[in-house]
Amino acid sequence: DVTTTRRIAMTGTPLQNHFQELWSLMEFSNGTVYMLDGNRIRLNKKRFKNLFQDPIEKGTSTRASPFQVMIGFAKTKQLKQL
């Protein structure tokens, strides 16, 4: 671990590439503790996948149900808040 007050990561567009790349950037720059809807949550790779990646990917599938689309949209909004 490198102890610093600031971290910078330069990349292309992680959301267009893969969610795990986004997760790696988030963990590098912010660690694993985030505020979500006023609650402090710990996000490891598995929890990130369960909470965000899977619902968003299912919601953007051409075979998604209206409910999956709605959940995917809500999770996208939450992810932007982190």
Short mmCIF file of C-alpha atoms in Angstrom, two decimals:
data_model
loop_
_atom_site.label_atom_id
_atom_site.label_comp_id
_atom_site.label_asym_id
_atom_site.label_seq_id
_atom_site.Cartn_x
_atom_site.Cartn_y
_atom_site.Cartn_z
CA ASP A 1 0.00 0.00 0.00
CA VAL A 2 1.07 3.51 -0.80
CA THR A 3 -0.08 6.16 1.67
CA THR A 4 -0.98 9.38 -0.13
CA THR A 5 -3.42 12.24 0.24
CA ARG A 6 -4.43 12.08 -3.44
CA ARG A 7 -4.50 9.43 -6.12
CA ILE A 8 -4.91 9.93 -9.84
CA ALA A 9 -5.71 7.29 -12.43
CA MET A 10 -5.76 8.05 -16.12
CA THR A 11 -7.84 5.83 -18.34
CA GLY A 12 -10.17 5.76 -21.26
CA THR A 13 -13.86 5.22 -20.57
CA PRO A 14 -14.26 2.38 -18.02
CA LEU A 15 -18.02 2.04 -18.35
CA GLN A 16 -17.69 1.41 -22.06
CA ASN A 17 -15.02 -1.20 -21.45
CA HIS A 18 -15.99 -3.34 -18.48
CA PHE A 19 -17.43 -2.92 -14.99
CA GLN A 20 -14.48 -4.67 -13.35
CA GLU A 21 -12.20 -1.98 -14.77
CA LEU A 22 -14.42 0.63 -13.16
CA TRP A 23 -14.28 -1.29 -9.88
CA SER A 24 -10.47 -1.39 -10.03
CA LEU A 25 -10.30 2.37 -10.54
CA MET A 26 -12.75 3.01 -7.72
CA GLU A 27 -10.88 0.77 -5.30
CA PHE A 28 -7.54 2.36 -6.22
CA SER A 29 -8.75 5.92 -5.85
CA ASN A 30 -11.27 5.63 -3.00
CA GLY A 31 -10.70 2.35 -1.19
CA THR A 32 -13.68 0.17 -0.33
CA VAL A 33 -15.86 2.39 1.89
CA TYR A 34 -18.53 4.55 0.21
CA MET A 35 -21.60 6.56 1.13
CA LEU A 36 -24.76 5.37 -0.59
CA ASP A 37 -28.12 6.98 0.11
CA GLY A 38 -26.76 8.38 3.38
CA ASN A 39 -25.41 5.02 4.55
CA ARG A 40 -21.80 3.99 4.80
CA ILE A 41 -21.22 0.77 2.88
CA ARG A 42 -18.19 -1.40 2.24
CA LEU A 43 -17.82 -2.51 -1.37
CA ASN A 44 -15.54 -5.37 -2.21
CA LYS A 45 -15.38 -6.73 -5.76
CA LYS A 46 -18.08 -9.37 -5.18
CA ARG A 47 -20.50 -6.92 -3.56
CA PHE A 48 -19.91 -4.37 -6.34
CA LYS A 49 -20.79 -7.06 -8.87
CA ASN A 50 -23.94 -8.09 -6.98
CA LEU A 51 -25.15 -4.55 -6.23
CA PHE A 52 -24.31 -2.80 -9.48
CA GLN A 53 -22.73 -4.79 -12.30
CA ASP A 54 -25.23 -7.65 -12.53
CA PRO A 55 -28.43 -5.53 -12.27
CA ILE A 56 -27.14 -2.92 -14.74
CA GLU A 57 -26.02 -5.51 -17.26
CA LYS A 58 -29.33 -7.39 -16.96
CA GLY A 59 -31.27 -4.12 -17.32
CA THR A 60 -29.47 -3.20 -20.52
CA SER A 61 -29.94 -6.60 -22.13
CA THR A 62 -32.22 -6.74 -25.16
CA ARG A 63 -34.11 -9.50 -23.32
CA ALA A 64 -34.61 -7.49 -20.12
CA SER A 65 -38.04 -7.35 -18.57
CA PRO A 66 -39.49 -3.91 -17.75
CA PHE A 67 -38.69 -4.60 -14.08
CA GLN A 68 -35.04 -5.42 -14.87
CA VAL A 69 -34.77 -2.23 -16.95
CA MET A 70 -36.17 -0.20 -14.03
CA ILE A 71 -33.77 -1.80 -11.52
CA GLY A 72 -30.83 -1.35 -13.89
CA PHE A 73 -31.67 2.34 -14.30
CA ALA A 74 -31.97 2.81 -10.51
CA LYS A 75 -28.62 1.06 -9.92
CA THR A 76 -26.99 3.26 -12.58
CA LYS A 77 -28.20 6.34 -10.72
CA GLN A 78 -26.87 4.96 -7.42
CA LEU A 79 -23.51 4.15 -8.98
CA LYS A 80 -23.18 7.72 -10.24
CA GLN A 81 -23.65 8.94 -6.63
CA LEU A 82 -20.64 6.99 -5.37
#
